[in-house]
PDB file of C-alpha atoms and ligand atoms in Angstrom:
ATOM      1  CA  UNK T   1       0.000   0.000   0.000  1.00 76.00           C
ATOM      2  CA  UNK T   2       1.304   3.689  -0.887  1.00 87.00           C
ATOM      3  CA  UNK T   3      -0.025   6.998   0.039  1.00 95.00           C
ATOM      4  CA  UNK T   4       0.310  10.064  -2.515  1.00 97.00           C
ATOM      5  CA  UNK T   5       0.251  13.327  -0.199  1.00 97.00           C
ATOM      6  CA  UNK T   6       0.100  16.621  -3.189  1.00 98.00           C
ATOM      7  CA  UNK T   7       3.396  18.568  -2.627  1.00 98.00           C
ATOM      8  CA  UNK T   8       2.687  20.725  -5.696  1.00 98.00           C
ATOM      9  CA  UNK T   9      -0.017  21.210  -7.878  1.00 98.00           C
ATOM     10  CA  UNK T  10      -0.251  21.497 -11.353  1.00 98.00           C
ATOM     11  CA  UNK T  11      -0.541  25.100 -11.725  1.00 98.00           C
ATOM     12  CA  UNK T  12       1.870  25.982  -8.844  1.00 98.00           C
ATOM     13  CA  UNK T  13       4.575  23.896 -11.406  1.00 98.00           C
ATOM     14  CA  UNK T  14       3.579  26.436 -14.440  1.00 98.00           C
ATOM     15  CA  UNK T  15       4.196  29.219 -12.021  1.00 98.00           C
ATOM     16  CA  UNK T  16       7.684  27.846 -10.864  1.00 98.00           C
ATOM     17  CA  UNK T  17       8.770  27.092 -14.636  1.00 98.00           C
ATOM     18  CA  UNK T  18       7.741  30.338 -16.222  1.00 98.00           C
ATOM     19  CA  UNK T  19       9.534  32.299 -13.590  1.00 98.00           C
ATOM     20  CA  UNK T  20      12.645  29.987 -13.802  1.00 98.00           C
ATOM     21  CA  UNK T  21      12.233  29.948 -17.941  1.00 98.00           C
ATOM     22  CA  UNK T  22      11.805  33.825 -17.186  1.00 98.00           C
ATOM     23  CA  UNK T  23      15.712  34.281 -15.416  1.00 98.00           C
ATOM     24  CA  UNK T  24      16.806  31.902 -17.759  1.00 98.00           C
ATOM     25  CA  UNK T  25      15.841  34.042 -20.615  1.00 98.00           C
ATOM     26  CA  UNK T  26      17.571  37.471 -19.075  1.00 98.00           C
ATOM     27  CA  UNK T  27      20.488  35.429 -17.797  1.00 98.00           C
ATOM     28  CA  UNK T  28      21.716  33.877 -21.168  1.00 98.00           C
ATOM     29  CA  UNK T  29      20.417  36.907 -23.751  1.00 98.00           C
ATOM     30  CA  UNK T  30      22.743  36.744 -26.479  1.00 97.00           C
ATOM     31  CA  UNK T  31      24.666  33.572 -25.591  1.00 97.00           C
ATOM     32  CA  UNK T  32      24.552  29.983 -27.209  1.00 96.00           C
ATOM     33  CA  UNK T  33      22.381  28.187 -25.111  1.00 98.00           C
ATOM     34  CA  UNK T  34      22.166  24.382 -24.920  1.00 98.00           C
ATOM     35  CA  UNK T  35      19.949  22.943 -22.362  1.00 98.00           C
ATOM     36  CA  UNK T  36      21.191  19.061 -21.500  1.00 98.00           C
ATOM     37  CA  UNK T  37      18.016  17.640 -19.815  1.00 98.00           C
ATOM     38  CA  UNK T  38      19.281  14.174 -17.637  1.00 98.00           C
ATOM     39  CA  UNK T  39      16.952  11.510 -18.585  1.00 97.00           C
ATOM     40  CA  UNK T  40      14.106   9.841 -17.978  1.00 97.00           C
ATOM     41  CA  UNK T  41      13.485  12.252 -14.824  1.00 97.00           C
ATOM     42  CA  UNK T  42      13.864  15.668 -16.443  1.00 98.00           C
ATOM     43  CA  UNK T  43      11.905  15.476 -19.915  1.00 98.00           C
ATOM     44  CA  UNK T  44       8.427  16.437 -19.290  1.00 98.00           C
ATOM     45  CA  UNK T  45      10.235  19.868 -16.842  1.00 98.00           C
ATOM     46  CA  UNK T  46      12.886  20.338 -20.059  1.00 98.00           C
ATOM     47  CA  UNK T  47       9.437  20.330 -22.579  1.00 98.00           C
ATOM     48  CA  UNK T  48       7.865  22.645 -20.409  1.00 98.00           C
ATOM     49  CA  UNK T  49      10.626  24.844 -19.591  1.00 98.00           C
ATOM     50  CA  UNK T  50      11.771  25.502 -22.986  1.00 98.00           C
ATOM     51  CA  UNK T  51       8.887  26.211 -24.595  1.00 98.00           C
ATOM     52  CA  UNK T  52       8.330  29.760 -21.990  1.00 98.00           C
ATOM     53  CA  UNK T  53      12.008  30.719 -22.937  1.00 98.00           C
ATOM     54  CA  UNK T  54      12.170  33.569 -24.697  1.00 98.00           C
ATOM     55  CA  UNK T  55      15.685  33.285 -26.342  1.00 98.00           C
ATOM     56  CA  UNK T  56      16.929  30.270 -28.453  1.00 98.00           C
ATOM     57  CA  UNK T  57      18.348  27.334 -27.150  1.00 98.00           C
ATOM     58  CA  UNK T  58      19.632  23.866 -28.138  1.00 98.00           C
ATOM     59  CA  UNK T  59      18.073  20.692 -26.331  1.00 98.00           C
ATOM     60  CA  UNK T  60      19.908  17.517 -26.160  1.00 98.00           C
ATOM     61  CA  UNK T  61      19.969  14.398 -23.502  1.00 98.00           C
ATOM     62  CA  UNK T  62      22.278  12.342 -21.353  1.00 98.00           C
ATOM     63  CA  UNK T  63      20.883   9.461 -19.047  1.00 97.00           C
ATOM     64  CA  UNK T  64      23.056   8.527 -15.501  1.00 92.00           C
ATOM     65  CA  UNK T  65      22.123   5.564 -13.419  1.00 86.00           C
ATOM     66  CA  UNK T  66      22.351   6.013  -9.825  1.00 72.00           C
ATOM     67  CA  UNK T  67      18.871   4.774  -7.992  1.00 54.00           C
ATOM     68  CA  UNK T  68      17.827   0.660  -8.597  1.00 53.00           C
ATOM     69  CA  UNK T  69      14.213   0.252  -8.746  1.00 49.00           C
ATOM     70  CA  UNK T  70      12.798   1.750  -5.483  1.00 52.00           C
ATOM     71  CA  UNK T  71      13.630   4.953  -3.448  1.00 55.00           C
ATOM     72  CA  UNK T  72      16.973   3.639  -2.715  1.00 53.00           C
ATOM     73  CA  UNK T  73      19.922   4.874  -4.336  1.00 56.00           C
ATOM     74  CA  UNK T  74      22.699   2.190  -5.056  1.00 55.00           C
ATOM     75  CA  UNK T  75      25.624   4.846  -4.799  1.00 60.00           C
ATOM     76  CA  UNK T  76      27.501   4.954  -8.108  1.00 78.00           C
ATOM     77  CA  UNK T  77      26.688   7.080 -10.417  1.00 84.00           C
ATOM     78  CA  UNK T  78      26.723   5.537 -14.254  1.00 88.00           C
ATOM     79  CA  UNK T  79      26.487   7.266 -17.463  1.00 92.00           C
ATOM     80  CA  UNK T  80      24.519   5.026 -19.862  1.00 93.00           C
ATOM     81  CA  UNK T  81      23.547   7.671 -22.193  1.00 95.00           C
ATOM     82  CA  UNK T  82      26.062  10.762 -23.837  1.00 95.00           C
ATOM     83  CA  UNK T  83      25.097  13.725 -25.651  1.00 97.00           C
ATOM     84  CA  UNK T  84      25.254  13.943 -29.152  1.00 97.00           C
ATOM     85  CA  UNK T  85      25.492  18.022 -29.851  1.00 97.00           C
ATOM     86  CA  UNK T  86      28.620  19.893 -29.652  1.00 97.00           C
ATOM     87  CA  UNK T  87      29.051  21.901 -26.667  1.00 98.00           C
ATOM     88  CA  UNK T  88      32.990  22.995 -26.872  1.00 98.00           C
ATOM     89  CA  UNK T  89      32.279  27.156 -26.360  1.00 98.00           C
ATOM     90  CA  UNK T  90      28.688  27.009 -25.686  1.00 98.00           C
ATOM     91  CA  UNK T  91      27.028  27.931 -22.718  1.00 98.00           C
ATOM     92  CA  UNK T  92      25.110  24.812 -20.945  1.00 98.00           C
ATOM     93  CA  UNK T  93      22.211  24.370 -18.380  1.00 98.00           C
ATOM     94  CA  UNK T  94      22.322  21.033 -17.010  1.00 98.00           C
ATOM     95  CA  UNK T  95      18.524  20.526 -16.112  1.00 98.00           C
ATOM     96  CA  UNK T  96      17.473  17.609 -13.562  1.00 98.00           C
ATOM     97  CA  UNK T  97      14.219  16.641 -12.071  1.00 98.00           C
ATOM     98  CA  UNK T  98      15.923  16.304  -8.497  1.00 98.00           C
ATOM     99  CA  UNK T  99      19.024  16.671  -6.804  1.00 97.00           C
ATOM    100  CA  UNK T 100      19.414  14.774  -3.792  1.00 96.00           C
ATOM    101  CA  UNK T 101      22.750  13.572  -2.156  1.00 94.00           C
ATOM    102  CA  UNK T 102      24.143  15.798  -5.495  1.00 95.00           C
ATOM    103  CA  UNK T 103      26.459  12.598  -6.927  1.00 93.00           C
ATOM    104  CA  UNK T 104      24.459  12.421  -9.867  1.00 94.00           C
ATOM    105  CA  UNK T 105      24.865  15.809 -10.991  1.00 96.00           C
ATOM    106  CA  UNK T 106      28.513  16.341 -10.303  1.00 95.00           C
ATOM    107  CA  UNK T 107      29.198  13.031 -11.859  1.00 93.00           C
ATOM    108  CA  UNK T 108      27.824  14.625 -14.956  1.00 96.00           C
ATOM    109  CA  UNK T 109      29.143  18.200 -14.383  1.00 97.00           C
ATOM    110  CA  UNK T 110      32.614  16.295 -14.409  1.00 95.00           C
ATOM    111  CA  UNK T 111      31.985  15.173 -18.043  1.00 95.00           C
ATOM    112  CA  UNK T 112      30.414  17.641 -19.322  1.00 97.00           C
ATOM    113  CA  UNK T 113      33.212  19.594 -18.271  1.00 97.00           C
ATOM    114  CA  UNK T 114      35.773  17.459 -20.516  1.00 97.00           C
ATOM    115  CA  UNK T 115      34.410  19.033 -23.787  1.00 98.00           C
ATOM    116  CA  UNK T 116      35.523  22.513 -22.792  1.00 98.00           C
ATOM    117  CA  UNK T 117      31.955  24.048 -23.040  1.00 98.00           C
ATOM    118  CA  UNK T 118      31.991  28.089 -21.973  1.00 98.00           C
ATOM    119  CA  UNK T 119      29.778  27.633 -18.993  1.00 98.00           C
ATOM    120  CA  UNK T 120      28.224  24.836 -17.338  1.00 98.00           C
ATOM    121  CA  UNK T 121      25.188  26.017 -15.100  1.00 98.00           C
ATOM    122  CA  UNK T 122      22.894  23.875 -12.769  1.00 98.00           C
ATOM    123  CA  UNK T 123      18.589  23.855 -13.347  1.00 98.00           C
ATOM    124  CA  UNK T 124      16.558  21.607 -11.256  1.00 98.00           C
ATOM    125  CA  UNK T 125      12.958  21.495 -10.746  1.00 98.00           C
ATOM    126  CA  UNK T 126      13.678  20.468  -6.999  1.00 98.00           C
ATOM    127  CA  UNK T 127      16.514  21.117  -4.871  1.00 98.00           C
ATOM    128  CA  UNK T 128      15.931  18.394  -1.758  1.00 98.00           C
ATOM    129  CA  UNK T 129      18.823  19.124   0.723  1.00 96.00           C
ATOM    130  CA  UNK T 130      18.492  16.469   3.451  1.00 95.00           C
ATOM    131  CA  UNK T 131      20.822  13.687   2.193  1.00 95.00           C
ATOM    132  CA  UNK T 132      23.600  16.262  -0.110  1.00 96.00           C
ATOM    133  CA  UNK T 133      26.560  14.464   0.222  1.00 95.00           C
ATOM    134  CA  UNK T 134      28.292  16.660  -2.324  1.00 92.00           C
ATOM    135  CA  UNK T 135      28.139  20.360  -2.763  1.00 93.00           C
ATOM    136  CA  UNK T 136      25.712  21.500  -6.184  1.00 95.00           C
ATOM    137  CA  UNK T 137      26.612  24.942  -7.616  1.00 95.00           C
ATOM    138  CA  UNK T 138      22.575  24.941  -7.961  1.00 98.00           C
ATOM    139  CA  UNK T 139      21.714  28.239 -10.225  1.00 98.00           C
ATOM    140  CA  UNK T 140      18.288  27.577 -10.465  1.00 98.00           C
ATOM    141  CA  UNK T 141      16.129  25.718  -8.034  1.00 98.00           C
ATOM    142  CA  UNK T 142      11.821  25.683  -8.876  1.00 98.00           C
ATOM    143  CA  UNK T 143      11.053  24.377  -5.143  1.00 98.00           C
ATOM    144  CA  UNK T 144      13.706  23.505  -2.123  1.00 98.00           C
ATOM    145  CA  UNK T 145      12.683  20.702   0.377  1.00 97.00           C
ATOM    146  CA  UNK T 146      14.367  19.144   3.062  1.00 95.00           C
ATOM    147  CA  UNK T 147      13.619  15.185   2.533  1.00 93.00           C
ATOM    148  CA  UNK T 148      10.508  13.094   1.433  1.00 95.00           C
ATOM    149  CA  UNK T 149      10.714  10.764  -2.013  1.00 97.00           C
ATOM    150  CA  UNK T 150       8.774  12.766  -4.562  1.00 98.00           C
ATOM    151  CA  UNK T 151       7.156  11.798  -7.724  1.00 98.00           C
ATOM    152  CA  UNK T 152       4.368  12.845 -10.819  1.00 98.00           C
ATOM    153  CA  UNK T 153       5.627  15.590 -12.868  1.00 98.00           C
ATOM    154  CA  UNK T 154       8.777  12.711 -14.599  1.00 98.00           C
ATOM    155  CA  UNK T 155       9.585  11.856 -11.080  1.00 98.00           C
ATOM    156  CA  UNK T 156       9.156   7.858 -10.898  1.00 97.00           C
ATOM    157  CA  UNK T 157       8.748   5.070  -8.029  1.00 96.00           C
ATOM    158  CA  UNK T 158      10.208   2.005 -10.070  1.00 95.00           C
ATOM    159  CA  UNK T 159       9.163   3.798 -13.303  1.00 97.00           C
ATOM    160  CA  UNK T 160       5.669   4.074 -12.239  1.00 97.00           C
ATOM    161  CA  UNK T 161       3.902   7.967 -11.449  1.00 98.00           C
ATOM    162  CA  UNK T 162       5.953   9.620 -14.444  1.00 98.00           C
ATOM    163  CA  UNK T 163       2.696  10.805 -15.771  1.00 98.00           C
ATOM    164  CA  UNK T 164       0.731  12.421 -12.662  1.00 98.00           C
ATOM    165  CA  UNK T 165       0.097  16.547 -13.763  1.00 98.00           C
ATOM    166  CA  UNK T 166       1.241  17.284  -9.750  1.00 98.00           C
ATOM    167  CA  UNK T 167       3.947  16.339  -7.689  1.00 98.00           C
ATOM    168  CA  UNK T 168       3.141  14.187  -4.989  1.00 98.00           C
ATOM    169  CA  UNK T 169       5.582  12.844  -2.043  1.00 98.00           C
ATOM    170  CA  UNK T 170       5.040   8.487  -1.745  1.00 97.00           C
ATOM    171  CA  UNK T 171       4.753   7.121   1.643  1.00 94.00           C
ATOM    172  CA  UNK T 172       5.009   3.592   1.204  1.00 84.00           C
ATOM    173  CA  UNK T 173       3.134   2.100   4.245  1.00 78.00           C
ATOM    174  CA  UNK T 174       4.218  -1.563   5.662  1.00 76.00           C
ATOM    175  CA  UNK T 175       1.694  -3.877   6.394  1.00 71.00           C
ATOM    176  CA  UNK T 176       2.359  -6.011   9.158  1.00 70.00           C
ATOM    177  CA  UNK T 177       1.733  -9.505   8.205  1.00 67.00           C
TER     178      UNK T 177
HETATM  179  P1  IMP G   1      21.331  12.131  -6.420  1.00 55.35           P
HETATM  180  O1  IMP G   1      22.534  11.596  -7.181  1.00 55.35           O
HETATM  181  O2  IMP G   1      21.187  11.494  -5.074  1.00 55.35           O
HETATM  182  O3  IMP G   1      21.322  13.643  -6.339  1.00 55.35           O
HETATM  183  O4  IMP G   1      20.067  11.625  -7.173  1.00 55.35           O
HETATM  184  C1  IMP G   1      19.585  12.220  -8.264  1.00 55.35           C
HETATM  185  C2  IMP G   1      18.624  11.327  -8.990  1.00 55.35           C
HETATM  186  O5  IMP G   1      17.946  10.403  -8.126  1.00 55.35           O
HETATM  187  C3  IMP G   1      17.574  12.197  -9.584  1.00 55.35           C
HETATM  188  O6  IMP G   1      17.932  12.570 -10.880  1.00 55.35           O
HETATM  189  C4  IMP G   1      16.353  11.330  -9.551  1.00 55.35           C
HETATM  190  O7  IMP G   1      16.262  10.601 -10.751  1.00 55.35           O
HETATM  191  C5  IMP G   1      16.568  10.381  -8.399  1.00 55.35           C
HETATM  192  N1  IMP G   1      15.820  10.851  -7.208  1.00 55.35           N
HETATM  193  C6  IMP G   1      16.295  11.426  -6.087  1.00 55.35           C
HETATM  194  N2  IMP G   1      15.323  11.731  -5.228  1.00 55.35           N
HETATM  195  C7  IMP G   1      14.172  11.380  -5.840  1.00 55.35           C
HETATM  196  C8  IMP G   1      12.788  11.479  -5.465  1.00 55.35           C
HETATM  197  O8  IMP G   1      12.406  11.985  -4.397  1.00 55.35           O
HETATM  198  N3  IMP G   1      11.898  10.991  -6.369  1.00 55.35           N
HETATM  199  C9  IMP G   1      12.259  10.455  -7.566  1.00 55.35           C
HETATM  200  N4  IMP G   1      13.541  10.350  -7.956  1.00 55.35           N
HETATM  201  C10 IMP G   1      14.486  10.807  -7.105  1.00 55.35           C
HETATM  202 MG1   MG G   2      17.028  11.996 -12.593  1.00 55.35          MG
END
């Protein structure tokens, strides 16, 4: 049994991405923008998010592996998917669903350092601070939250939840046999 308690609704998400596609959109005026969204947990943000930027920008993709099926993370961080565009001078956004103990995205911020790029920023959706085990040069954060395991909105449980319009934090309740 599993309990979905609403976190953030629907519209409160559109508000959060138009004012982060907003900053964005001052921030990089003028630049070459390419926006690397990390896969699976960051495409339906990245779709929304680019489409209420007002300056052009390049999307591409890279998927890491660092949670097995379940809330719990099995520590390394893998990359099982690179990019494909050419970032050597431009200016990137990394954009993740969720940074949590912050592996993940400096695993990545390591590599996509290696093809010289001008700037490499951070964009998540949510910023959750309790477990950071490695510091995040975060410069955009939609919502900040201390701990819970979240999903709807491309956050997943096992895959599942990807598709709910809110965000929603899972309790999984045990039932005693
Ligand atoms: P980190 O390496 O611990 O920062 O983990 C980052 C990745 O773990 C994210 O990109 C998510 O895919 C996943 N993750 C962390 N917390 C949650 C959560 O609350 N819900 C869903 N996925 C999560
Ligand atoms: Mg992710």
């Amino acid at each position: 049994m599993s309990e979905l308690i609403p976190v953030l609704a629907a519209d409160e998400i559109h508000l959060l991405v138009k004012s982060m596609a907003q900053r964005i959109s001052v921030d990089y005026r003028g630049r070459e923008l390419v926006m690397i969204g990390v896969l699976k947990g960051a495409f339906i943000f990245l779709a929304d998010l680019i489409r209420q930027l007002t300056i052009p920008v390049k999307v591409d993709f890279l998927q890491a592996c660092s949670y097995g099926a379940g809330t719990q993370s099995c520590g390394a961080v893998r990359l099982v998917k690179d990019i494909g565009v050419d970032i050597r001078q431009k200016d990137v956004l990394l954009v993740e669903d969720i940074v949590d103990t912050g592996l993940t995205v400096n695993r990545i911020l390591d590599h996509l350092k290696s093809f010289l790029p001008a700037s490499v920023g951070v964009c998540t959706l949510i910023d959750k601070r309790e477990r950071r085990a490695a510091e995040v040069p975060i410069a955009y954060a939609g919502h900040v939250t201390e701990k819970g395991f979240l999903v709807g909105y491309g956050l997943d449980c096992d895959e599942a939840y990807r598709n709910l319009p809110g965000i929603y934090q899972l309790k999984i309740q045990v039932v005693e046999p």
